[in-house]
Short mmCIF file of C-alpha atoms in Angstrom, two decimals:
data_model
loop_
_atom_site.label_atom_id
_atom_site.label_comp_id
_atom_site.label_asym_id
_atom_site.label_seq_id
_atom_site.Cartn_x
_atom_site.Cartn_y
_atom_site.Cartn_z
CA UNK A 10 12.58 -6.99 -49.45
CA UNK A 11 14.23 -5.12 -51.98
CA UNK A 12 12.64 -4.10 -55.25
CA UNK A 13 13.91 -5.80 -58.40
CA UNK A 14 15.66 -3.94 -60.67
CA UNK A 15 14.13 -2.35 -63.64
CA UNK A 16 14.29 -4.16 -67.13
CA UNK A 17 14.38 -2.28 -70.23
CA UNK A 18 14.38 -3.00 -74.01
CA UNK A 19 17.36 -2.97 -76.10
CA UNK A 20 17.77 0.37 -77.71
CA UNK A 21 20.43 -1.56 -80.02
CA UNK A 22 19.42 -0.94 -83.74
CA UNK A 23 15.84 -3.66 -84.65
CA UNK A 24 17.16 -6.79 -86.59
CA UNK A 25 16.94 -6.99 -90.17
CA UNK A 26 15.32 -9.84 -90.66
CA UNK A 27 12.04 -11.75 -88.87
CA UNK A 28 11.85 -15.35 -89.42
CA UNK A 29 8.05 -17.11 -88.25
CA UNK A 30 5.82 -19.78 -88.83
CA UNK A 31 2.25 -18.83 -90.36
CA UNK A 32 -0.72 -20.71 -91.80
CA UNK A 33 -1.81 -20.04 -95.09
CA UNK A 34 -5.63 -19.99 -94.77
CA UNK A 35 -7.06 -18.22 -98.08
CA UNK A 36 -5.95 -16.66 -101.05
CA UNK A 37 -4.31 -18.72 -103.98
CA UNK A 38 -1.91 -21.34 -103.06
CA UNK A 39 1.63 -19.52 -102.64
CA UNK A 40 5.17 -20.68 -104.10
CA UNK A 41 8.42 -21.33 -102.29
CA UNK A 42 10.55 -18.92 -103.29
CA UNK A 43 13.35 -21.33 -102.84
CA UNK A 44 12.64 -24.14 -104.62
CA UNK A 45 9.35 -23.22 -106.23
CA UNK A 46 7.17 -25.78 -105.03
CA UNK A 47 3.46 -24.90 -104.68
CA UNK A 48 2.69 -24.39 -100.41
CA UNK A 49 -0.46 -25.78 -99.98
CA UNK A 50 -3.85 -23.69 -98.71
CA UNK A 51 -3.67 -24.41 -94.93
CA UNK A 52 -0.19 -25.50 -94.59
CA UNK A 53 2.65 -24.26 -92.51
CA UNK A 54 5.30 -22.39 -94.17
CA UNK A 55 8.10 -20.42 -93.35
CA UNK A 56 8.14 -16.52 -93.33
CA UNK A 57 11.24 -14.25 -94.17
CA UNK A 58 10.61 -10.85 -93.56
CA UNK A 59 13.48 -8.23 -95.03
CA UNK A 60 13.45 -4.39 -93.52
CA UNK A 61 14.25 -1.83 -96.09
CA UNK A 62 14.80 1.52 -94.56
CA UNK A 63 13.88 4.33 -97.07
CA UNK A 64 14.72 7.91 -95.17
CA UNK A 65 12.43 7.87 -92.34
CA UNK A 66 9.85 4.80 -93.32
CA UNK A 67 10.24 1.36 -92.85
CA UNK A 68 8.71 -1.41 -95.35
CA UNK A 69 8.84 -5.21 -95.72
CA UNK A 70 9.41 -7.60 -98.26
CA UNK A 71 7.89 -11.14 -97.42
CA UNK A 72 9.21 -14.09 -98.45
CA UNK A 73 7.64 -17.70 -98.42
CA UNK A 74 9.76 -20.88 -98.23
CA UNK A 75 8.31 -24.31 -98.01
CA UNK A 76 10.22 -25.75 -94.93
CA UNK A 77 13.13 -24.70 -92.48
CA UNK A 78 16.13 -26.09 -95.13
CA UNK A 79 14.46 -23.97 -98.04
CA UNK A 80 14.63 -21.03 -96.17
CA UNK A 81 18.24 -21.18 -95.02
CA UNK A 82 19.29 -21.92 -98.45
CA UNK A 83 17.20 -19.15 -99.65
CA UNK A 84 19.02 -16.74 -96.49
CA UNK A 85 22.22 -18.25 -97.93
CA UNK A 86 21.98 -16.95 -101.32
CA UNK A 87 21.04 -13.34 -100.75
#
């Protein structure tokens, strides 16, 4: 049986953007950044991350948006 062949990671550049789903658990309620709608304590909401590259460190802005269509309207304005 022949061995299967070995699987390695993209070394293409990392993507600039990270889109997830988190729950808000503590903390004051947070605001779309879309629309501007409160996001509720213990709701789902979506996440934007950006990655801005200064010299040699990378840092990340976050981004709440209420629901998927707030978020790519949010995307399609930056």
């Amino acid at each position: 049986m022949a061995a299967a062949p070995e699987r390695r990671l993209s070394t293409d550049h990392p993507r600039l953007e990270q889109v997830s789903t988190r729950v808000v658990f503590v903390g004051s309620p947070a605001t779309c950044e879309n629309c501007g709608r409160e996001i509720e304590t213990g709701s789902r909401h979506k996440r934007l991350l950006f990655r801005t590259d200064a010299s040699t460190i990378s840092t990340f802005e976050e981004f709440a948006t209420c629901d998927t269509a707030c978020l790519e309207s949010f995307v399609a304005t930056r």
